[in-house]
XYZ file of C-alpha atoms in Angstrom:
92
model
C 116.876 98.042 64.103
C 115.736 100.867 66.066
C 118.059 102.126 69.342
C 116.382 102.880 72.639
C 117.858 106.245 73.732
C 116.043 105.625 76.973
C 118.056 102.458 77.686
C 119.905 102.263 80.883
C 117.246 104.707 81.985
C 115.701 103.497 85.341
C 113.228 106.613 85.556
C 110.777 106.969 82.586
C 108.578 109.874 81.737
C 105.052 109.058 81.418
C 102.426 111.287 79.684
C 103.284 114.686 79.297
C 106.397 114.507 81.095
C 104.448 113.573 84.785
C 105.835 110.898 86.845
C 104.306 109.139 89.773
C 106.305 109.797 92.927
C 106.459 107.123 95.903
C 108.202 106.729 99.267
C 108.594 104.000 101.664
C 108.082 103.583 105.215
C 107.700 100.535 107.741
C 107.219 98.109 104.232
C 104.965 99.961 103.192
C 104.869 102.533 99.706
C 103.132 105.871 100.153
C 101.917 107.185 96.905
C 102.950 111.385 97.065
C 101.449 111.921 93.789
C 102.306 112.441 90.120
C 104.725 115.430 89.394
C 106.637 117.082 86.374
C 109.704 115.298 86.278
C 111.895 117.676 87.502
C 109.797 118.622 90.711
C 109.195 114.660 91.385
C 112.436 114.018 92.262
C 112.232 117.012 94.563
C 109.104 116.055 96.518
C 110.736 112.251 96.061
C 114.487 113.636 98.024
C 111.886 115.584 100.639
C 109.879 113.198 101.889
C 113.122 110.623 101.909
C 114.292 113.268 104.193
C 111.512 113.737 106.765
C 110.617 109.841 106.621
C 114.440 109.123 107.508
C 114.054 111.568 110.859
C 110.620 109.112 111.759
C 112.440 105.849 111.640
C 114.613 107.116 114.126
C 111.399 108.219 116.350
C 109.920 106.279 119.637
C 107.358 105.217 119.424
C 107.873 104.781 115.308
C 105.000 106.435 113.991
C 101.989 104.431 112.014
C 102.124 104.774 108.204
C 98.622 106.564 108.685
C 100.177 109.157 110.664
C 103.189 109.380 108.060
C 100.647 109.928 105.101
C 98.618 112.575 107.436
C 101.936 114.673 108.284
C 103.390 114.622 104.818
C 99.772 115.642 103.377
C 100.416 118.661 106.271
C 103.558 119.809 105.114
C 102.455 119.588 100.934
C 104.642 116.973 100.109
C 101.458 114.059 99.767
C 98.705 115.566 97.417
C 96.653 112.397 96.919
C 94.327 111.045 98.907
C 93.160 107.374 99.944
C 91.610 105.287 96.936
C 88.328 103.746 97.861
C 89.805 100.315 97.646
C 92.885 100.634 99.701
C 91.008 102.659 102.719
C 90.661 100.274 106.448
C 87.980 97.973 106.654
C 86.640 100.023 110.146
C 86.434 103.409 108.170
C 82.659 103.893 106.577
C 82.573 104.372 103.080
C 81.463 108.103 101.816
């Protein structure tokens, strides 16, 4: 029988050592993008950080407006998929 020495592991490299890095705000999960493993827990702790200080904010900001400032400040490096884009927004 073969051990797992990634049990008990709750983060798992994918390919090549990337990982996908995510955030939440109001419910919802922003996709940041994928990383080296190292640096995505880096960009994860940032944008923890600067999402924390816009809960706190009056009005709260939109998630739109979240995604727009973290793009900004080069913590968000993907972009909308087709798909998951508002209905009101023309397609390209």
């Amino acid at each position: 029988m073969q051990m797992n020495s990634n049990r008990g592991n709750k983060r798992k490299l994918s390919n090549d050592g990337k990982r996908a890095a995510h955030v939440k705000f109001d419910g919802k999960t922003i996709a940041l993008g994928t990383f080296p493993d190292g640096d995505a827990d880096i960009v994860c702790k940032r944008a923890k950080v600067l999402t924390k200080s816009w809960r706190d904010m009056y009005p709260k900001p939109s998630v739109e407006w979240v995604k727009r400032s973290l793009e900004r400040s080069g913590i968000r490096l993907v972009n909308d998929r087709p798909g998951r884009q508002p209905a009101d927004r023309p397609p390209e």
